[in-house]
Coordinates of C-alpha atoms in Angstrom, one line a residue:
Chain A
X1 CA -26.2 18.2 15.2
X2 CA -23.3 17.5 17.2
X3 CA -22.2 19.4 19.7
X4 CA -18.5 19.8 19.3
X5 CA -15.9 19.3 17.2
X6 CA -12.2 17.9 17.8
X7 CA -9.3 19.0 16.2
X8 CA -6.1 16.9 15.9
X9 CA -3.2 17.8 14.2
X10 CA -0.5 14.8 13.9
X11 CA 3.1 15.3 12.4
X12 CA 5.7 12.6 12.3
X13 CA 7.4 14.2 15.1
X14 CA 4.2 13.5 17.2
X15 CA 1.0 15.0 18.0
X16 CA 0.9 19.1 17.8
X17 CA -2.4 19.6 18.8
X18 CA -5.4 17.7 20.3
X19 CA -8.6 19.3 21.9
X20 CA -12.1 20.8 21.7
X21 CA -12.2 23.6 19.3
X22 CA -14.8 25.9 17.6
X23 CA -13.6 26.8 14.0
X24 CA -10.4 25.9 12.0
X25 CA -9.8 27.5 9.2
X26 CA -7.5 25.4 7.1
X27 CA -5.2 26.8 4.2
X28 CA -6.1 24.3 1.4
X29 CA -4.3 23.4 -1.6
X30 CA -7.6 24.6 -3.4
X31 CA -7.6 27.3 -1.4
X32 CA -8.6 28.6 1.8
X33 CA -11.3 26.6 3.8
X34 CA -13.0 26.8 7.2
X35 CA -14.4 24.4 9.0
X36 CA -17.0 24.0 11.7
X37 CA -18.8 21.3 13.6
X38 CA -21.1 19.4 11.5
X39 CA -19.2 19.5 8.8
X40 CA -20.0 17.1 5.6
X41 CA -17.7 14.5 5.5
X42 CA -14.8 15.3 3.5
X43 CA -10.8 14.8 2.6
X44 CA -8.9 17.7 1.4
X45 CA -5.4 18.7 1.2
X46 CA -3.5 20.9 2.5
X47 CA -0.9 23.5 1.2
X48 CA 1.6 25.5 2.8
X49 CA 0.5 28.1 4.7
X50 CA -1.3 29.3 8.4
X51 CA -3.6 27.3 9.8
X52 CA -5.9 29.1 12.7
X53 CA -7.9 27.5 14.9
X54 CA -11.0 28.9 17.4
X55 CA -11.3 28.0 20.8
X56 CA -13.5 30.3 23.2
X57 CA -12.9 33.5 21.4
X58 CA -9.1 33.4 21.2
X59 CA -7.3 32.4 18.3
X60 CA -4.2 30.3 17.7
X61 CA -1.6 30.4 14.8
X62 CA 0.4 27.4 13.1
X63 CA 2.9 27.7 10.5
X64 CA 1.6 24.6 8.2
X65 CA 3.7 22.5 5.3
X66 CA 1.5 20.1 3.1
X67 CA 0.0 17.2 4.3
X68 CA -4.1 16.1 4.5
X69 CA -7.1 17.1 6.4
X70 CA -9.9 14.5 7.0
X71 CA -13.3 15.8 8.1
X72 CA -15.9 14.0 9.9
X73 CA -18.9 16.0 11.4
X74 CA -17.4 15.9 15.4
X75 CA -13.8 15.3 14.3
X76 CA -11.4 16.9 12.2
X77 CA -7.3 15.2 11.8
X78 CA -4.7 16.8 10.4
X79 CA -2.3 14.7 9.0
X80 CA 0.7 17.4 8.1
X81 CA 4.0 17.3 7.7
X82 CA 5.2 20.6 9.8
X83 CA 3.0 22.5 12.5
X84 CA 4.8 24.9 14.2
X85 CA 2.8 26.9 16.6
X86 CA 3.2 30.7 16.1
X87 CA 4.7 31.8 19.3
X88 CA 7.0 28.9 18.9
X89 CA 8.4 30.2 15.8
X90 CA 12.0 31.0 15.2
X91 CA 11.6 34.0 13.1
X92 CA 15.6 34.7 12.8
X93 CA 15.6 31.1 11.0
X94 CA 13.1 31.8 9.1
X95 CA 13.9 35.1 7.7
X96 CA 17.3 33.5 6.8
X97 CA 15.6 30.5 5.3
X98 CA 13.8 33.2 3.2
X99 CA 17.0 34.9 2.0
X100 CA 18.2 31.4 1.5
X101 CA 15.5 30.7 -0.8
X102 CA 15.4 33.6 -2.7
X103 CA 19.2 33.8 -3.7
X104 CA 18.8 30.0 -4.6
X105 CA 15.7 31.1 -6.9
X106 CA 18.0 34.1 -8.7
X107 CA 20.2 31.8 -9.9
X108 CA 18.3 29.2 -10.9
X109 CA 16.3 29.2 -14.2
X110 CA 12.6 28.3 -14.6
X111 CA 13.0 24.7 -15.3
X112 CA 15.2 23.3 -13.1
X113 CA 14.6 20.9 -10.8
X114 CA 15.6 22.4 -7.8
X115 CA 13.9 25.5 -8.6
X116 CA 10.3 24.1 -7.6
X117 CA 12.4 22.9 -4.1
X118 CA 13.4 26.5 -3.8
X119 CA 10.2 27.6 -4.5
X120 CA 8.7 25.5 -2.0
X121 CA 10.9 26.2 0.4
X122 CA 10.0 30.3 0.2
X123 CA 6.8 29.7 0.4
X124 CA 7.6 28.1 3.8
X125 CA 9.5 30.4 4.9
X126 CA 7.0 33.3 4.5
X127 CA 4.3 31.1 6.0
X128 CA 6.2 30.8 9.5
X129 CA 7.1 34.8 8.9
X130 CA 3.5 35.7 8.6
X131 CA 2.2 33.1 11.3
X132 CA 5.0 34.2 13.8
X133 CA 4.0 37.7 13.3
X134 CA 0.1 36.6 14.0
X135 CA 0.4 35.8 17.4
Chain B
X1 CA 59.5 -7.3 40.8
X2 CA 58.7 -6.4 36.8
X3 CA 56.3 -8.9 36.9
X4 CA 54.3 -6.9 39.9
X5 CA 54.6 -3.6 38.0
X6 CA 53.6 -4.9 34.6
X7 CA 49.9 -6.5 35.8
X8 CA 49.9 -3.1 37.6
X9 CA 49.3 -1.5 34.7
X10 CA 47.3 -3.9 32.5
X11 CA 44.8 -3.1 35.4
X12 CA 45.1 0.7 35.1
X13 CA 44.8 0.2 31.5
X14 CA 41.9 -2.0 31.8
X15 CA 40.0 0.2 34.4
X16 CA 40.4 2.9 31.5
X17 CA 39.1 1.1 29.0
X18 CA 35.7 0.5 31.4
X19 CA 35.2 4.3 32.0
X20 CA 35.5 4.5 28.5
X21 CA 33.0 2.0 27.5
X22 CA 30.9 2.7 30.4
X23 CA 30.6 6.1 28.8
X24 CA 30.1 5.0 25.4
X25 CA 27.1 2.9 27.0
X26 CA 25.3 6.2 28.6
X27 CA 25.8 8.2 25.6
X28 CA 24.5 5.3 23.5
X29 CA 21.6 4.7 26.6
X30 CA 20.3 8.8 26.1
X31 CA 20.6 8.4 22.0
X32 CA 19.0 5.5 22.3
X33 CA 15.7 7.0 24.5
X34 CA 15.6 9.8 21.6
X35 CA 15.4 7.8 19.2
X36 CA 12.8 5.4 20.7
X37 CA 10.7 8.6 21.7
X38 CA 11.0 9.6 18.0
X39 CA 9.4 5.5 16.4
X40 CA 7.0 6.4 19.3
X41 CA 5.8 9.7 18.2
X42 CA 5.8 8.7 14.5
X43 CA 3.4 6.1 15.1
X44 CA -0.1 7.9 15.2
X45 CA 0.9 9.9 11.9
X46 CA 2.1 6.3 10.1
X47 CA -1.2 4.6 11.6
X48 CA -3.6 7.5 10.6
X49 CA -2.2 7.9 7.0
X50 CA -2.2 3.9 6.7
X51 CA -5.9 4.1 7.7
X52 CA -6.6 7.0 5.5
X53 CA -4.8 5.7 2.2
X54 CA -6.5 2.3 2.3
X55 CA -9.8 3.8 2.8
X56 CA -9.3 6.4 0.2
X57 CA -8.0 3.2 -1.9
X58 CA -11.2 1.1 -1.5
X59 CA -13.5 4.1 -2.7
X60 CA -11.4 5.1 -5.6
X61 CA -9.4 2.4 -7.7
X62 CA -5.8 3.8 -9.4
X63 CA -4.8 1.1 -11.8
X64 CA -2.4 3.1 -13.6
X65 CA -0.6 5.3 -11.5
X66 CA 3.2 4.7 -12.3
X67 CA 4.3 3.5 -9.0
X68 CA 2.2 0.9 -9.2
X69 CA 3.2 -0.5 -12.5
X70 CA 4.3 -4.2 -12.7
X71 CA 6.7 -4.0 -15.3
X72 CA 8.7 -7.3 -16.2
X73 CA 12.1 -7.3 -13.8
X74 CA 15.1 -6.6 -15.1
X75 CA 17.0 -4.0 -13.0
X76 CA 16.3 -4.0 -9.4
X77 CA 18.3 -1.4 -6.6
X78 CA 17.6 -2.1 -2.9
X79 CA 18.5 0.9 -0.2
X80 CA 20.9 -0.6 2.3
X81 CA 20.6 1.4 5.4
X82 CA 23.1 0.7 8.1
X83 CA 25.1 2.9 10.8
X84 CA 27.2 5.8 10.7
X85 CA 29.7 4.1 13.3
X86 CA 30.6 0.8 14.7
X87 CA 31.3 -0.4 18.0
X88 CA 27.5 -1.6 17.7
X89 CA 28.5 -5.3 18.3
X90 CA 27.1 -7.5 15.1
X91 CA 24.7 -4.6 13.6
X92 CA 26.4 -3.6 10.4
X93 CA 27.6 -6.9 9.8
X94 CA 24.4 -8.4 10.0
X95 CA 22.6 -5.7 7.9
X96 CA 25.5 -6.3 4.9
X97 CA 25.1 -10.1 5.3
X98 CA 21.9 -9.8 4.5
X99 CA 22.2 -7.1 2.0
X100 CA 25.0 -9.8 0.2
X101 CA 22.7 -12.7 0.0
X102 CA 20.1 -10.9 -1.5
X103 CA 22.4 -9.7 -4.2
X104 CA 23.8 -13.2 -4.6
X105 CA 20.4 -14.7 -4.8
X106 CA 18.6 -12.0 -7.1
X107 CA 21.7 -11.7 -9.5
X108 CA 21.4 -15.9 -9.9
X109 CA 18.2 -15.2 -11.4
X110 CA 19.8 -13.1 -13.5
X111 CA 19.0 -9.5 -12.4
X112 CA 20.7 -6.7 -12.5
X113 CA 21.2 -4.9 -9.1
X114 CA 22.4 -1.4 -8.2
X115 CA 23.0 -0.9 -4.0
X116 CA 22.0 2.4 -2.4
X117 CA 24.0 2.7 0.9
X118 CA 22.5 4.9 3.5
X119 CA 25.2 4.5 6.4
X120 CA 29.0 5.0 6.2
X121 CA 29.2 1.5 7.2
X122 CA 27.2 -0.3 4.5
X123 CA 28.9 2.3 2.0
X124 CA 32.2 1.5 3.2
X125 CA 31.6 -2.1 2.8
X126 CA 30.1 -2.0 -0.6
X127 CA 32.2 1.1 -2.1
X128 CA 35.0 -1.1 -4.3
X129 CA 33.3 -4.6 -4.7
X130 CA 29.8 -3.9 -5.9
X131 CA 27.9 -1.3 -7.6
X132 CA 26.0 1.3 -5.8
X133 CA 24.7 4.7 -6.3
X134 CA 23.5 7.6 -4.5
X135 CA 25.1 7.1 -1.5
X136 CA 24.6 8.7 1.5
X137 CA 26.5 9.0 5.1
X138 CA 26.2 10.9 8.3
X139 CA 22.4 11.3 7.8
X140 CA 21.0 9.9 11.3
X141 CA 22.4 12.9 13.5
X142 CA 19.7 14.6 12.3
X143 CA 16.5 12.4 11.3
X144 CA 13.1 14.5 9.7
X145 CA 10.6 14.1 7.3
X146 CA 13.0 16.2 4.9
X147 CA 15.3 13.3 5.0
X148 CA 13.2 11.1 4.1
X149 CA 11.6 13.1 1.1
X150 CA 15.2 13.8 -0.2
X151 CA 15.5 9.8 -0.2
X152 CA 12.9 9.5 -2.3
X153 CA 13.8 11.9 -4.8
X154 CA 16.7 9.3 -5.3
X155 CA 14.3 6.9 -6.2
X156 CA 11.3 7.8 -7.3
X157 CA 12.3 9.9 -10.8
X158 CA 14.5 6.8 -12.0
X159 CA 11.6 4.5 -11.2
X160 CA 9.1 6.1 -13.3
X161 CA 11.7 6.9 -16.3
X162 CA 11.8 2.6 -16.4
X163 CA 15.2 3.2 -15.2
X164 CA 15.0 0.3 -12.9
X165 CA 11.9 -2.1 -12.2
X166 CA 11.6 -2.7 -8.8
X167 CA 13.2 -1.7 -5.3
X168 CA 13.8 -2.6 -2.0
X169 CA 15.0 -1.8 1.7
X170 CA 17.4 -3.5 3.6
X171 CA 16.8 -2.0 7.0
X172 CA 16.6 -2.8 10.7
X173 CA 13.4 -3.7 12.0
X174 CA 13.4 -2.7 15.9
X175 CA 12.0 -5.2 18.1
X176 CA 13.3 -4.3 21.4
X177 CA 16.5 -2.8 23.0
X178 CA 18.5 -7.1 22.3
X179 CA 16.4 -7.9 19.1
X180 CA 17.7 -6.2 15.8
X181 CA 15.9 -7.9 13.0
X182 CA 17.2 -7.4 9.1
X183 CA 14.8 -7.1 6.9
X184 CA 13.9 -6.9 3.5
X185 CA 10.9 -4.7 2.1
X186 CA 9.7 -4.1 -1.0
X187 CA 8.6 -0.6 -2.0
X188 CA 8.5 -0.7 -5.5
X189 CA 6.2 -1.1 -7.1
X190 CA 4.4 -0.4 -4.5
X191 CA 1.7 -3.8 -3.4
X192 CA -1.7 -3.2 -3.4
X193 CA -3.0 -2.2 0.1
X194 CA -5.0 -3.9 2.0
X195 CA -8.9 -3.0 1.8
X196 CA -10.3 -1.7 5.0
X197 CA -12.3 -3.8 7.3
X198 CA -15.8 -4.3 6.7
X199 CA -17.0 -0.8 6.5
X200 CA -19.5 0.2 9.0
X201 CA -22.0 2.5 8.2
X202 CA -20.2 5.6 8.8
X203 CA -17.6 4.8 6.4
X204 CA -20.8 4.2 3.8
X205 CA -21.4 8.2 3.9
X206 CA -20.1 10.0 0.8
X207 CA -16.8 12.0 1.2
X208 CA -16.0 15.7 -0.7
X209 CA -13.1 15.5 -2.0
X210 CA -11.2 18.6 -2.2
X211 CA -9.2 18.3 -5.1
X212 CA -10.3 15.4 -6.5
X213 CA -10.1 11.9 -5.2
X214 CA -8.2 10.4 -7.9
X215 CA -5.6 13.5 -7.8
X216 CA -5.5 12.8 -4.1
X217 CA -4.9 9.4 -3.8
X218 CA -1.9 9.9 -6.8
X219 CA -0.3 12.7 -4.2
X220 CA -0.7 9.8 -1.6
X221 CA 1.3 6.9 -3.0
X222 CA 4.8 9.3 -2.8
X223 CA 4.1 10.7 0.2
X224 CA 3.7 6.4 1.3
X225 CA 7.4 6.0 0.4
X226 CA 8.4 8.9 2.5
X227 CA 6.2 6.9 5.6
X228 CA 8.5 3.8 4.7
X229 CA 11.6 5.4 4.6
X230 CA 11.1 7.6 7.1
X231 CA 9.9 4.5 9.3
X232 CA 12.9 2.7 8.0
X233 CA 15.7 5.3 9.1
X234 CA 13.6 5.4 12.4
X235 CA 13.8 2.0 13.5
X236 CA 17.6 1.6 12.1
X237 CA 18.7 4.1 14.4
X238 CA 16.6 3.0 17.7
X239 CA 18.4 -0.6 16.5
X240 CA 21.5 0.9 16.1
X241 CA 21.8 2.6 19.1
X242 CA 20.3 -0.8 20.9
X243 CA 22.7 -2.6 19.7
X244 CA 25.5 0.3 21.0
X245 CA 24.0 0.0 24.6
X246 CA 24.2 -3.9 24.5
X247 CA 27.6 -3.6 23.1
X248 CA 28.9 -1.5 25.9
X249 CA 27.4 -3.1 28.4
X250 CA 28.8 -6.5 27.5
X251 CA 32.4 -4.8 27.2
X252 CA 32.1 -3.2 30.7
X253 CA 31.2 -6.5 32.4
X254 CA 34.4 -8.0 30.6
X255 CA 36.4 -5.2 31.5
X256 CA 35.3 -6.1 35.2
X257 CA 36.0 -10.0 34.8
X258 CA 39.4 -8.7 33.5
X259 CA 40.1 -6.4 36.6
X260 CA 39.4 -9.1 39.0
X261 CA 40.9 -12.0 37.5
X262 CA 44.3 -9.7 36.8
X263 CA 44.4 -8.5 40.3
X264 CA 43.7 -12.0 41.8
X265 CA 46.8 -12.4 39.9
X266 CA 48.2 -9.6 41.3
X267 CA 47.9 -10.2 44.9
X268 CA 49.6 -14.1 44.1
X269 CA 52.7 -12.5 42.7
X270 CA 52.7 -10.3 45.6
X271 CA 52.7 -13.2 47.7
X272 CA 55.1 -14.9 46.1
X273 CA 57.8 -12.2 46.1
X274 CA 57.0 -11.6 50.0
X275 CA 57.4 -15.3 50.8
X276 CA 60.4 -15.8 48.6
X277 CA 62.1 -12.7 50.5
X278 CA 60.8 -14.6 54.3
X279 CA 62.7 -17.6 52.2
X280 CA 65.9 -15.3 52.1
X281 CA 66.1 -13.8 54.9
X282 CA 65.4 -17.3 57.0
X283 CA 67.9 -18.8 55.0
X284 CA 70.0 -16.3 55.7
X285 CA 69.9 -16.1 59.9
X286 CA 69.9 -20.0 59.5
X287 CA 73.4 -19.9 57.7
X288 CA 74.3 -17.1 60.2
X289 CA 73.4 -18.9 63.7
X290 CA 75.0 -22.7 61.8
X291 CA 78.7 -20.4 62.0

């Protein structure tokens, strides 16, 4: 087996994270998956959510927004849209984002476009709440 | 002496106009680095999905997904993107020439076109003599992925409802801070990609795909249009700002050719009054030493 594995998360606004790590736990659109070195070779995507990775005992946080993970057995990329690392989260914004989201979500009835847009964006918004509160 | 006071101040005037443009040139210089840091760091995440969508599209073949249908042309749009703001030297005006042949050309073979202007300038231009939609101004202050998606919500609803049958993007390509290159893309529908490279044997090992492939590659071929535009919007705004800086620079050097050829000028007149007062005065003790 291989003896490490190397994460890289890339966004459009550049690389967020590159290195040696233990364990990534990634939140899928199927639902949450980890993954370790050796992994079988697969392509997932990914939801909104926190992603967490391991790296000598300590953990570290993102706040995640859609986007695809591709996993080789020594390598894993993350090819997301966001990634916002936990302490590096503007919780204030957020939080208002949330509000935001929710008043746009009372008004708007089931079927409406923009109601899956406001959906999406409270989902966000709770995700970098709950990853900002992680760290 | 008005002479000597008026190119006085058409040298004051002109020496404003330099700090002004020599401004205009270091705000355009520090908008420009942004933006070029911004094409730079969107590269790995364009190259990686690239790689990723035309492996995922050699393993697993979508023949029917609906931005891929060929459908025979009718209606076409085409997404003009140009700048918020002039003073850019030729950049606008280059973009909309371009932007007006290819409606001349496509509506002699007897399309229908639709213009979506991205850029006050290009919507400016376009608003009263041609038909365009969607518009959209003031959006490169603040360039992101959400920009791009919202772009594409634009576009890719109508093109599946047969509203139109094909589209394409006038934009800017970048080639370096001098070079601005139009040019004309087509996005939909969308060309099939190109097969990866011979595989080697890594690639041969089966993948898990988590959801399916199939569902995967269909969530892919949007998120492709949002790596276009977003590229697109990119590269028109490193341009844009390129072109600013040469702009500015040009206009400062002239402003300095003017300054020195208007106080050449200057220092003549000068001249000329003092010796035409030595004139009078000579004249003068001549006349008076003669009685």
């Amino acid at each position: 087996m291989s003896s490490e594995m190397t994460l890289e998360i890339i966004t459009p606004e550049g690389i967020a994270f590159q290195g040696v790590v233990d364990e990534v736990t990634i939140p899928g659109t199927e639902g949450e998956f980890g993954v370790l070195k050796g992994h079988a070779p697969m392509l997932g995507s990914v939801g909104i959510g926190t992603l967490s990775i391991e790296k000598d005992r300590s953990r570290i946080f993102y706040a995640v927004n859609t986007g695809y993970a591709q996993v080789s057995p020594t390598r894993l990329t993350l090819l997301l849209e966001t990634a916002e690392r936990s302490d590096l989260i503007d919780q204030q914004r957020a939080e208002k984002a949330l509000k935001r989201a929710e008043e746009k979500i009372d008004k708007l009835s089931r079927d409406d476009i923009e109601f899956a847009m406001a959906q999406a964006a409270l989902k966000r918004a709770l995700a970098r709440i709950n990853t900002a509160g992680k760290s | 002496m008005a002479a000597l006071k008026d190119i006085k101040r058409k040298i004051n005037a002109v020496q404003k106009t330099r700090q002004i443009t020599r401004a205009m040139n270091m705000v355009a210089a520090s908008k420009f680095k942004a933006a070029q840091t911004r094409m730079q760091n969107f590269r790995p995440y364009a190259g990686s999905f690239m790689e990723m969508l035309g492996d995922l599209s050699s393993r697993v073949s979508v023949e029917s997904h609906p931005l891929l249908a060929v459908r025979e042309t009718k209606r076409i749009r085409a997404i003009l993107m140009t700048s918020d703001r002039g003073l850019c030297g030729g950049f606008n005006n280059n973009l909309i020439k371009v932007a007006e042949r290819f409606i001349i050309q496509k509506q002699n073979e007897g399309l229908e076109v639709e213009l979506i202007p991205i850029g006050k300038k290009g919507r400016d231009h376009f608003k009263k003599k041609f038909k365009t939609r969607d518009a959209r101004s003031d959006v490169f202050g603040k360039i992101d992925m959400a920009l791009a998606v919202s772009i594409a919500n634009d576009i890719i609803p109508p093109f599946i409802a047969e509203e139109y049958d094909e589209l394409y993007l006038i934009y800017n390509e970048f080639v370096n801070v001098s070079v601005q290159k139009p040019q004309t893309l087509r996005i939909f529908p969308i060309p099939p990609f190109k097969q990866a490279e011979e595989k080697d044997i890594s690639n041969e090992i089966e993948y898990i795909y988590e959801p399916s492939a199939k569902t995967i590659l269909e969530n892919l071929l949007p998120m492709y249009v949002h790596v276009q535009i977003y590229r697109a919007i990119a590269e028109t705004s490193a341009g844009e700002n390129g072109a600013r800086m040469a702009a500015m620079d040009n206009a400062t050097r002239n402003c300095e050719e003017m300054v020195s050829s208007l106080t050449l000028k200057y220092n003549k007149a000068r001249q000329a009054s003092i010796t035409s007062e030595l004139m009078d005065i000579v004249g003068g003790t001549e006349a008076l030493a003669k009685s």
